[in-house]
Tab-separated table of N, CA and C in Angstrom:
chain	number	residue	atom	x	y	z
A	101	UNK	N	0.646	-1.472	0.548
A	101	UNK	CA	0.469	-0.332	-0.008
A	101	UNK	C	0.503	1.196	-0.440
A	102	UNK	N	2.039	1.388	1.045
A	102	UNK	CA	2.974	2.399	0.527
A	102	UNK	C	3.498	2.296	-0.603
A	103	UNK	N	4.411	2.022	-1.177
A	103	UNK	CA	4.418	1.341	-2.202
A	103	UNK	C	3.897	1.900	-3.170
A	104	UNK	N	2.728	1.867	-3.365
A	104	UNK	CA	1.277	2.583	-4.747
A	104	UNK	C	1.088	3.977	-4.343
A	105	UNK	N	0.843	4.383	-2.954
A	105	UNK	CA	0.991	5.383	-2.775
A	105	UNK	C	2.104	6.192	-3.033
A	106	UNK	N	3.098	5.827	-2.857
A	106	UNK	CA	4.736	6.456	-2.906
A	106	UNK	C	4.530	6.592	-4.548
A	107	UNK	N	4.376	5.602	-5.529
A	107	UNK	CA	4.308	5.536	-7.319
A	107	UNK	C	3.077	6.545	-7.565
A	108	UNK	N	2.085	7.039	-7.075
A	108	UNK	CA	0.816	7.426	-7.165
A	108	UNK	C	1.392	9.056	-7.187
A	109	UNK	N	2.179	9.388	-6.076
A	109	UNK	CA	2.533	11.016	-5.768
A	109	UNK	C	3.881	11.233	-6.401
A	110	UNK	N	4.706	10.428	-6.747
A	110	UNK	CA	6.076	10.440	-7.608
A	110	UNK	C	5.233	10.233	-9.366
A	111	UNK	N	4.167	9.971	-9.581
A	111	UNK	CA	3.295	10.136	-11.037
A	111	UNK	C	2.928	11.460	-10.791
A	112	UNK	N	1.948	12.529	-10.087
A	112	UNK	CA	1.582	13.187	-9.949
A	112	UNK	C	2.686	14.521	-10.338
A	113	UNK	N	3.694	14.264	-9.013
A	113	UNK	CA	4.794	15.273	-9.736
A	113	UNK	C	5.386	15.752	-11.045
A	114	UNK	N	5.421	14.398	-11.715
A	114	UNK	CA	5.914	14.339	-12.920
A	114	UNK	C	4.591	15.212	-13.987
A	115	UNK	N	3.521	14.856	-13.953
A	115	UNK	CA	2.884	16.237	-14.307
A	115	UNK	C	3.404	17.495	-14.458
A	116	UNK	N	2.249	18.025	-16.113
A	116	UNK	CA	2.352	19.413	-15.718
A	116	UNK	C	1.877	20.338	-15.084
A	117	UNK	N	2.197	21.383	-14.718
A	117	UNK	CA	1.288	21.957	-14.042
A	117	UNK	C	-0.051	22.130	-14.137
A	118	UNK	N	-0.774	22.749	-15.842
A	118	UNK	CA	-1.963	22.438	-16.037
A	118	UNK	C	-2.559	20.717	-15.442
A	119	UNK	N	-2.210	20.266	-16.251
A	119	UNK	CA	-2.567	18.637	-15.453
A	119	UNK	C	-2.965	18.446	-13.632
A	120	UNK	N	-1.324	19.043	-13.266
A	120	UNK	CA	-2.654	18.646	-11.596
A	120	UNK	C	-3.406	19.541	-11.910
A	121	UNK	N	-3.800	21.068	-12.241
A	121	UNK	CA	-4.476	21.804	-11.797
A	121	UNK	C	-5.874	21.402	-12.546
A	122	UNK	N	-6.257	20.345	-13.364
A	122	UNK	CA	-6.582	19.804	-13.635
A	122	UNK	C	-7.209	18.102	-12.503
A	123	UNK	N	-6.465	17.206	-12.495
A	123	UNK	CA	-6.412	16.785	-11.526
A	123	UNK	C	-6.816	17.364	-10.551
A	124	UNK	N	-6.546	18.446	-9.112
A	124	UNK	CA	-7.044	18.724	-8.728
A	124	UNK	C	-8.783	19.661	-8.892
A	125	UNK	N	-8.598	19.543	-9.652
A	125	UNK	CA	-10.311	20.376	-9.958
A	125	UNK	C	-10.910	19.087	-9.882
A	126	UNK	N	-10.607	17.863	-10.663
A	126	UNK	CA	-11.239	16.504	-10.430
A	126	UNK	C	-12.015	16.395	-8.973
A	127	UNK	N	-10.320	16.576	-8.100
A	127	UNK	CA	-10.694	15.942	-6.838
A	127	UNK	C	-11.737	16.821	-6.072
A	128	UNK	N	-11.291	17.875	-6.621
A	128	UNK	CA	-12.040	18.700	-5.565
A	128	UNK	C	-13.876	18.431	-6.283
A	129	UNK	N	-14.208	18.336	-7.416
A	129	UNK	CA	-15.772	18.372	-8.129
A	129	UNK	C	-16.348	16.829	-7.548
A	130	UNK	N	-15.244	15.406	-7.178
A	130	UNK	CA	-15.573	14.393	-7.268
A	130	UNK	C	-16.009	14.445	-5.159
A	131	UNK	N	-15.295	15.116	-4.860
A	131	UNK	CA	-15.622	15.884	-2.778
A	131	UNK	C	-16.554	16.352	-3.150
A	132	UNK	N	-16.914	16.903	-3.232
A	132	UNK	CA	-18.257	17.815	-3.317
A	132	UNK	C	-19.312	17.442	-3.791
A	133	UNK	N	-19.740	16.237	-4.569
A	133	UNK	CA	-20.426	15.622	-5.682
A	133	UNK	C	-20.583	14.221	-3.927
A	134	UNK	N	-19.553	13.394	-3.533
A	134	UNK	CA	-19.877	12.974	-2.090
A	134	UNK	C	-19.977	13.359	-0.909
A	135	UNK	N	-19.493	14.149	-1.116
A	135	UNK	CA	-20.173	15.921	0.614
A	135	UNK	C	-21.797	15.711	0.249
A	136	UNK	N	-22.412	16.227	-0.823
A	136	UNK	CA	-23.774	16.482	-1.544
A	136	UNK	C	-24.781	14.901	-0.862
A	137	UNK	N	-24.071	13.980	-2.462
A	137	UNK	CA	-25.225	12.675	-1.968
A	137	UNK	C	-24.981	11.578	-0.947
A	138	UNK	N	-23.867	11.724	0.283
A	138	UNK	CA	-23.439	10.979	1.535
A	138	UNK	C	-24.033	11.526	2.896
A	139	UNK	N	-24.365	13.337	2.294
A	139	UNK	CA	-23.984	13.912	4.086
A	139	UNK	C	-25.324	14.385	3.640
A	140	UNK	N	-25.576	15.653	3.075
A	140	UNK	CA	-26.263	17.392	2.059
A	140	UNK	C	-27.930	16.373	2.297
A	141	UNK	N	-27.777	15.405	1.537
A	141	UNK	CA	-29.190	14.672	0.364
A	141	UNK	C	-29.925	14.179	1.381
A	142	UNK	N	-28.962	12.643	2.238
A	142	UNK	CA	-30.466	12.279	2.871
A	142	UNK	C	-30.391	13.420	4.307
A	143	UNK	N	-29.472	13.866	4.758
A	143	UNK	CA	-30.145	14.665	5.597
A	143	UNK	C	-30.993	15.815	5.973
A	144	UNK	N	-30.453	16.262	4.818
A	144	UNK	CA	-32.136	17.320	4.440
A	144	UNK	C	-33.302	16.452	3.936
A	145	UNK	N	-33.450	15.101	2.643
A	145	UNK	CA	-34.821	14.662	3.054
A	145	UNK	C	-34.942	14.308	4.292
A	146	UNK	N	-34.379	13.884	5.268
A	146	UNK	CA	-34.489	13.383	6.894
A	146	UNK	C	-35.849	14.726	7.682
A	147	UNK	N	-34.680	15.967	7.136
A	147	UNK	CA	-35.619	16.765	7.283
A	147	UNK	C	-37.126	17.479	7.361
A	148	UNK	N	-37.291	17.221	5.991
A	148	UNK	CA	-38.341	17.590	5.390
A	148	UNK	C	-39.209	16.738	5.511
A	149	UNK	N	-38.564	14.983	5.752
A	149	UNK	CA	-39.931	14.256	6.529
A	149	UNK	C	-40.423	14.081	7.749
A	150	UNK	N	-39.767	14.971	8.662
A	150	UNK	CA	-39.711	15.628	9.242
A	150	UNK	C	-40.420	16.067	10.053
A	151	UNK	N	-40.002	17.503	8.964
A	151	UNK	CA	-41.201	18.937	9.181
A	151	UNK	C	-42.840	17.939	8.508
A	152	UNK	N	-42.845	17.194	7.782
A	152	UNK	CA	-43.608	17.099	6.998
A	152	UNK	C	-45.043	16.175	8.175
A	153	UNK	N	-44.174	15.247	9.142
A	153	UNK	CA	-44.695	14.525	9.523
A	153	UNK	C	-45.280	15.450	10.941
A	154	UNK	N	-44.256	16.134	11.710
A	154	UNK	CA	-45.006	16.912	12.404
A	154	UNK	C	-45.753	17.883	11.911
A	155	UNK	N	-46.249	18.790	10.350
A	155	UNK	CA	-47.363	19.272	10.548
A	155	UNK	C	-48.655	18.572	10.287
A	156	UNK	N	-48.936	16.987	9.846
A	156	UNK	CA	-49.841	16.077	10.626
A	156	UNK	C	-50.111	15.986	11.738
A	157	UNK	N	-49.302	15.733	12.728
A	157	UNK	CA	-48.997	15.072	13.650
A	157	UNK	C	-49.913	16.655	14.444
A	158	UNK	N	-49.494	17.810	13.651
A	158	UNK	CA	-50.032	19.081	14.581
A	158	UNK	C	-51.790	19.521	13.859
A	159	UNK	N	-51.935	18.863	13.047
A	159	UNK	CA	-53.331	18.895	12.245
A	159	UNK	C	-53.721	18.641	13.560
A	160	UNK	N	-53.502	17.199	13.186
A	160	UNK	CA	-54.064	15.787	14.260
A	160	UNK	C	-54.626	16.420	15.649
A	161	UNK	N	-53.678	17.006	15.832
A	161	UNK	CA	-53.705	17.612	17.476
A	161	UNK	C	-54.815	18.317	17.374
A	162	UNK	N	-54.774	20.027	16.378
A	162	UNK	CA	-55.429	21.047	16.434
A	162	UNK	C	-57.064	20.252	16.049
A	163	UNK	N	-57.272	19.402	14.814
A	163	UNK	CA	-58.734	18.722	14.673
A	163	UNK	C	-59.266	17.723	16.824
A	164	UNK	N	-58.394	17.478	16.861
A	164	UNK	CA	-58.987	16.222	18.304
A	164	UNK	C	-59.049	17.625	19.295
A	165	UNK	N	-58.294	18.944	19.687
A	165	UNK	CA	-58.932	19.718	20.224
A	165	UNK	C	-59.913	20.064	19.797
A	166	UNK	N	-60.013	20.313	19.080
A	166	UNK	CA	-61.457	21.386	17.845
A	166	UNK	C	-62.552	20.924	18.191
A	167	UNK	N	-62.790	19.410	18.179
A	167	UNK	CA	-63.562	18.297	18.401
A	167	UNK	C	-63.784	17.750	19.976
A	168	UNK	N	-63.023	18.008	20.424
A	168	UNK	CA	-63.060	17.758	22.178
A	168	UNK	C	-64.216	17.797	22.818
A	169	UNK	N	-64.985	18.864	22.238
A	169	UNK	CA	-66.039	19.493	23.513
A	169	UNK	C	-67.326	18.432	23.203
A	170	UNK	N	-67.180	17.926	21.635
A	170	UNK	CA	-68.613	17.179	21.118
A	170	UNK	C	-68.126	15.741	20.995
A	171	UNK	N	-67.086	15.414	20.871
A	171	UNK	CA	-66.763	14.023	21.533
A	171	UNK	C	-66.871	14.074	23.879
A	172	UNK	N	-67.464	14.342	24.262
A	172	UNK	CA	-67.534	14.499	25.314
A	172	UNK	C	-69.025	14.829	25.635
A	173	UNK	N	-69.956	15.528	24.540
A	173	UNK	CA	-71.398	15.538	24.711
A	173	UNK	C	-71.218	13.876	24.145
A	174	UNK	N	-70.904	13.442	23.552
A	174	UNK	CA	-71.759	12.195	22.809
A	174	UNK	C	-70.952	11.186	23.754
A	175	UNK	N	-70.347	10.847	25.083
A	175	UNK	CA	-69.645	9.995	25.374
A	175	UNK	C	-70.992	10.602	26.732
A	176	UNK	N	-70.860	11.555	27.279
A	176	UNK	CA	-71.862	11.422	28.377
A	176	UNK	C	-72.626	10.989	27.855
A	177	UNK	N	-73.523	10.908	26.991
A	177	UNK	CA	-75.500	10.245	25.932
A	177	UNK	C	-75.341	9.180	25.953
A	178	UNK	N	-74.163	8.648	25.404
A	178	UNK	CA	-74.074	7.024	25.608
A	178	UNK	C	-74.898	6.030	26.049
A	179	UNK	N	-75.826	5.506	24.888
A	179	UNK	CA	-76.482	4.049	25.802
A	179	UNK	C	-77.689	4.948	26.503
A	180	UNK	N	-77.891	6.648	26.775
A	180	UNK	CA	-79.000	7.188	27.418
A	180	UNK	C	-79.828	8.292	26.210
A	181	UNK	N	-80.890	8.484	26.735
A	181	UNK	CA	-81.580	9.956	25.838
A	181	UNK	C	-81.400	11.136	26.709
A	182	UNK	N	-81.840	12.071	26.211
A	182	UNK	CA	-81.344	13.068	26.921
A	182	UNK	C	-82.014	13.453	28.020
A	183	UNK	N	-83.212	12.563	28.819
A	183	UNK	CA	-83.883	12.259	29.428
A	183	UNK	C	-83.342	11.139	30.500
A	184	UNK	N	-82.087	10.539	29.968
A	184	UNK	CA	-81.507	9.830	30.732
A	184	UNK	C	-81.834	8.201	30.944
A	185	UNK	N	-82.768	8.317	30.553
A	185	UNK	CA	-83.545	6.661	30.152
A	185	UNK	C	-82.821	5.826	29.298
A	186	UNK	N	-83.421	4.824	29.359
A	186	UNK	CA	-82.248	3.947	27.987
A	186	UNK	C	-83.100	3.913	26.724
A	187	UNK	N	-82.677	4.431	26.248
A	187	UNK	CA	-83.060	4.417	23.972
A	187	UNK	C	-84.592	3.299	24.452
A	188	UNK	N	-83.567	2.005	24.261
A	188	UNK	CA	-85.165	1.190	24.449
A	188	UNK	C	-85.891	1.275	25.055
A	189	UNK	N	-85.732	1.484	26.172
A	189	UNK	CA	-87.028	2.181	26.975
A	189	UNK	C	-87.629	2.781	27.115
A	190	UNK	N	-87.105	3.832	26.009
A	190	UNK	CA	-87.776	5.443	26.170
A	190	UNK	C	-88.020	4.800	25.073
A	191	UNK	N	-88.290	4.252	23.217
A	191	UNK	CA	-89.305	4.210	22.134
A	191	UNK	C	-90.123	3.248	22.498
A	192	UNK	N	-90.035	1.997	23.357
A	192	UNK	CA	-91.143	0.806	24.041
A	192	UNK	C	-91.958	2.031	24.813
A	193	UNK	N	-91.557	2.888	25.227
A	193	UNK	CA	-92.987	3.534	26.543
A	193	UNK	C	-93.662	4.745	24.808
A	194	UNK	N	-92.562	4.886	24.435
A	194	UNK	CA	-93.322	6.649	23.991
A	194	UNK	C	-94.522	5.264	22.578
A	195	UNK	N	-94.142	4.343	21.973
A	195	UNK	CA	-94.602	3.341	20.749
A	195	UNK	C	-96.359	2.948	22.336
A	196	UNK	N	-96.179	2.886	23.501
A	196	UNK	CA	-96.961	2.400	24.101
A	196	UNK	C	-98.255	3.408	24.032
A	197	UNK	N	-97.629	4.666	24.456
A	197	UNK	CA	-98.260	5.312	24.214
A	197	UNK	C	-99.219	6.252	23.150
A	198	UNK	N	-98.630	5.974	22.219
A	198	UNK	CA	-99.210	6.097	20.894
A	198	UNK	C	-99.797	4.548	20.519
A	199	UNK	N	-100.445	3.890	21.225
A	199	UNK	CA	-101.172	2.855	20.703
A	199	UNK	C	-101.005	2.541	20.191
A	200	UNK	N	-99.129	1.710	19.452
A	200	UNK	CA	-98.708	1.576	19.092
A	200	UNK	C	-97.885	-0.229	19.137
A	201	UNK	N	-97.401	-0.770	18.869
A	201	UNK	CA	-96.904	-1.912	19.539
A	201	UNK	C	-95.857	-2.408	18.568
A	202	UNK	N	-94.166	-2.277	18.816
A	202	UNK	CA	-92.748	-2.521	17.765
A	202	UNK	C	-93.213	-4.116	17.359
A	203	UNK	N	-93.120	-4.946	16.527
A	203	UNK	CA	-92.753	-5.856	16.607
A	203	UNK	C	-91.660	-6.719	16.844
A	204	UNK	N	-90.734	-5.770	16.763
A	204	UNK	CA	-89.432	-6.302	16.931
A	204	UNK	C	-88.612	-5.002	17.967
A	205	UNK	N	-88.169	-5.049	18.993
A	205	UNK	CA	-86.726	-3.754	19.133
A	205	UNK	C	-85.418	-4.365	19.722
A	206	UNK	N	-84.419	-4.356	19.064
A	206	UNK	CA	-83.158	-4.828	18.913
A	206	UNK	C	-82.489	-3.450	19.217
A	207	UNK	N	-81.373	-3.425	20.399
A	207	UNK	CA	-79.989	-2.801	20.432
A	207	UNK	C	-79.321	-3.001	19.577
A	208	UNK	N	-78.032	-1.452	18.336
A	208	UNK	CA	-77.632	-1.050	17.845
A	208	UNK	C	-76.243	-0.106	18.553
A	209	UNK	N	-75.422	-1.750	19.369
A	209	UNK	CA	-74.472	-0.756	20.114
A	209	UNK	C	-75.148	0.382	21.067
A	210	UNK	N	-74.563	1.351	21.480
A	210	UNK	CA	-74.671	2.056	22.870
A	210	UNK	C	-75.636	2.987	22.671
A	211	UNK	N	-75.677	3.164	21.515
A	211	UNK	CA	-76.927	4.766	20.912
A	211	UNK	C	-77.500	4.789	20.564
A	212	UNK	N	-77.876	3.428	20.089
A	212	UNK	CA	-79.210	3.241	18.271
A	212	UNK	C	-79.553	1.809	19.152
A	213	UNK	N	-81.026	1.598	18.768
A	213	UNK	CA	-81.750	0.744	18.743
A	213	UNK	C	-82.852	0.656	17.182
A	214	UNK	N	-82.586	-1.077	16.985
A	214	UNK	CA	-83.818	-1.021	15.715
A	214	UNK	C	-85.170	-1.719	16.044
A	215	UNK	N	-86.297	-0.757	15.235
A	215	UNK	CA	-87.302	-1.162	15.515
A	215	UNK	C	-88.750	-1.989	14.572
A	216	UNK	N	-89.105	-3.068	14.145
A	216	UNK	CA	-89.742	-3.032	13.066
A	216	UNK	C	-91.280	-2.681	13.549
A	217	UNK	N	-92.175	-2.494	13.127
A	217	UNK	CA	-93.286	-2.686	13.253
A	217	UNK	C	-94.322	-2.856	11.511
A	218	UNK	N	-95.028	-3.988	11.853
A	218	UNK	CA	-96.127	-4.596	10.505
A	218	UNK	C	-97.147	-4.008	11.071
A	219	UNK	N	-98.038	-3.613	9.654
A	219	UNK	CA	-98.757	-3.312	9.525
A	219	UNK	C	-99.529	-1.947	10.830
A	220	UNK	N	-98.781	-1.285	10.787
A	220	UNK	CA	-98.805	0.068	11.599
A	220	UNK	C	-99.577	1.388	10.799
A	221	UNK	N	-100.144	1.807	11.351
A	221	UNK	CA	-100.830	3.123	10.562
A	221	UNK	C	-99.348	4.558	9.756
A	222	UNK	N	-99.725	4.765	8.686
A	222	UNK	CA	-98.607	5.554	8.908
A	222	UNK	C	-98.929	7.084	9.423
A	223	UNK	N	-99.765	7.627	9.607
A	223	UNK	CA	-99.416	8.530	10.668
A	223	UNK	C	-98.860	8.398	11.935
A	224	UNK	N	-99.533	7.485	12.854
A	224	UNK	CA	-99.527	6.644	14.047
A	224	UNK	C	-97.694	6.693	13.979
A	225	UNK	N	-96.623	6.355	12.964
A	225	UNK	CA	-95.684	6.253	13.329
A	225	UNK	C	-94.925	7.483	12.800
A	226	UNK	N	-96.040	8.608	11.846
A	226	UNK	CA	-94.703	9.690	12.310
A	226	UNK	C	-94.896	9.980	13.045
A	227	UNK	N	-95.822	10.264	13.961
A	227	UNK	CA	-96.211	10.417	14.775
A	227	UNK	C	-95.313	10.212	15.863
A	228	UNK	N	-94.958	9.092	16.657
A	228	UNK	CA	-94.081	8.729	17.009
A	228	UNK	C	-92.657	9.038	17.040
A	229	UNK	N	-92.211	9.105	16.025
A	229	UNK	CA	-90.761	9.985	15.103
A	229	UNK	C	-91.206	11.075	15.516
A	230	UNK	N	-92.024	11.912	15.410
A	230	UNK	CA	-91.805	13.429	15.960
A	230	UNK	C	-91.693	13.635	16.486
A	231	UNK	N	-92.799	12.916	17.465
A	231	UNK	CA	-92.501	12.768	19.459
A	231	UNK	C	-91.212	12.766	20.156
A	232	UNK	N	-90.893	11.591	19.428
A	232	UNK	CA	-89.515	10.830	20.358
A	232	UNK	C	-88.301	11.981	20.294
A	233	UNK	N	-88.488	12.415	18.593
A	233	UNK	CA	-87.413	13.677	17.945
A	233	UNK	C	-87.260	15.058	18.821
A	234	UNK	N	-88.784	15.346	18.757
A	234	UNK	CA	-88.756	16.696	20.311
A	234	UNK	C	-88.378	16.786	21.500
A	235	UNK	N	-89.297	15.748	21.794
A	235	UNK	CA	-88.610	15.269	23.202
A	235	UNK	C	-87.893	14.761	23.901
A	236	UNK	N	-87.592	14.360	22.759
A	236	UNK	CA	-86.022	12.830	23.393
A	236	UNK	C	-84.857	13.717	22.906
A	237	UNK	N	-84.620	13.635	21.496
A	237	UNK	CA	-83.664	14.420	20.900
A	237	UNK	C	-82.590	13.112	20.317
A	238	UNK	N	-83.939	12.235	20.462
A	238	UNK	CA	-83.152	10.617	19.489
A	238	UNK	C	-84.060	11.172	17.962
A	239	UNK	N	-82.820	10.865	17.004
A	239	UNK	CA	-82.872	10.952	15.963
A	239	UNK	C	-82.965	9.907	14.860
A	240	UNK	N	-83.812	9.797	13.312
A	240	UNK	CA	-84.104	8.572	13.129
A	240	UNK	C	-82.938	8.164	12.360
A	241	UNK	N	-82.310	7.687	12.251
A	241	UNK	CA	-80.329	7.402	11.170
A	241	UNK	C	-80.336	6.063	10.059
A	242	UNK	N	-81.473	5.657	9.965
A	242	UNK	CA	-82.156	4.966	8.710
A	242	UNK	C	-83.058	4.533	8.767
A	243	UNK	N	-84.281	4.085	8.140
A	243	UNK	CA	-85.545	4.507	7.675
A	243	UNK	C	-85.708	3.124	6.404
A	244	UNK	N	-87.144	2.168	6.567
A	244	UNK	CA	-87.050	1.379	5.304
A	244	UNK	C	-88.493	1.599	5.411
A	245	UNK	N	-89.298	1.316	5.001
A	245	UNK	CA	-90.690	1.880	4.442
A	245	UNK	C	-91.461	1.409	3.591
A	246	UNK	N	-92.187	0.111	3.814
A	246	UNK	CA	-93.113	-0.221	2.469
A	246	UNK	C	-94.554	-0.052	3.099
A	247	UNK	N	-95.649	-0.372	2.005
A	247	UNK	CA	-96.697	-0.132	2.103
A	247	UNK	C	-97.129	-1.447	2.179
A	248	UNK	N	-98.250	-1.390	2.782
A	248	UNK	CA	-99.065	-2.886	3.435
A	248	UNK	C	-100.611	-2.484	2.105
A	249	UNK	N	-100.589	-4.057	1.990
A	249	UNK	CA	-102.097	-3.919	1.520
A	249	UNK	C	-103.326	-3.325	2.039
A	250	UNK	N	-103.699	-3.280	3.306
A	250	UNK	CA	-104.955	-2.467	3.844
A	250	UNK	C	-103.980	-0.499	3.544
A	251	UNK	N	-104.992	0.360	3.377
A	251	UNK	CA	-104.740	1.524	3.057
A	251	UNK	C	-104.340	2.001	4.389
A	252	UNK	N	-103.517	2.566	4.522
A	252	UNK	CA	-102.831	3.603	5.120
A	252	UNK	C	-101.715	2.938	5.826
A	253	UNK	N	-101.669	1.729	6.362
A	253	UNK	CA	-100.776	1.263	6.643
A	253	UNK	C	-99.241	0.923	5.980
A	254	UNK	N	-98.328	0.332	7.210
A	254	UNK	CA	-96.919	0.189	6.662
A	254	UNK	C	-96.076	-0.812	7.134
A	255	UNK	N	-95.174	-1.274	6.435
A	255	UNK	CA	-94.272	-2.114	6.809
A	255	UNK	C	-93.327	-1.498	7.219
A	256	UNK	N	-92.785	-1.064	8.275
A	256	UNK	CA	-91.089	-0.493	8.338
A	256	UNK	C	-89.778	-1.206	9.604
A	257	UNK	N	-88.779	-1.059	9.292
A	257	UNK	CA	-87.772	-0.893	9.868
A	257	UNK	C	-86.995	0.522	10.327
A	258	UNK	N	-86.334	0.807	11.707
A	258	UNK	CA	-85.875	2.029	11.364
A	258	UNK	C	-84.894	1.650	12.336
A	259	UNK	N	-84.664	2.737	12.581
A	259	UNK	CA	-82.575	2.510	13.011
A	259	UNK	C	-82.633	4.171	13.908
A	260	UNK	N	-82.988	4.006	15.252
A	260	UNK	CA	-83.406	5.880	15.928
A	260	UNK	C	-81.300	5.264	16.142
A	261	UNK	N	-81.404	6.496	16.917
A	261	UNK	CA	-79.893	6.998	17.900
A	261	UNK	C	-79.861	7.987	18.027
A	262	UNK	N	-79.110	7.637	19.623
A	262	UNK	CA	-79.474	9.457	20.921
A	262	UNK	C	-78.280	10.373	20.568
């Protein structure tokens, strides 16, 4: 190795001045290329990716802070209506008061209930839904209504959410 280095230095010293300058310039150019591609470029890329990740996380935090009140309100109301009664009980009692009987009631998670009616008067059904929404704050999430043969009666499936 020492011999090879001596030979290269000897050869360098025997070059003309212009050739040495060209070789030195080429060495500086390759040194700068190595500096850029090995050190600067990866460091800059890491910096930009970190900055983008920080911005995404900051955006998420701002969104979460903005919806904090809504989330806390939803947590308090989960499984119960505004009056504090269970949604299943509330719907069942409201239907009894209107004189209609659901064929089936089924809980859908902690804050929703599915109700099936067969042969119920359409006007009574709409009156029930209006009463539940205005007095208890329960909203219709999904509804499917089919006409029955008897005029004014329907078959329906409703999903209510508090």
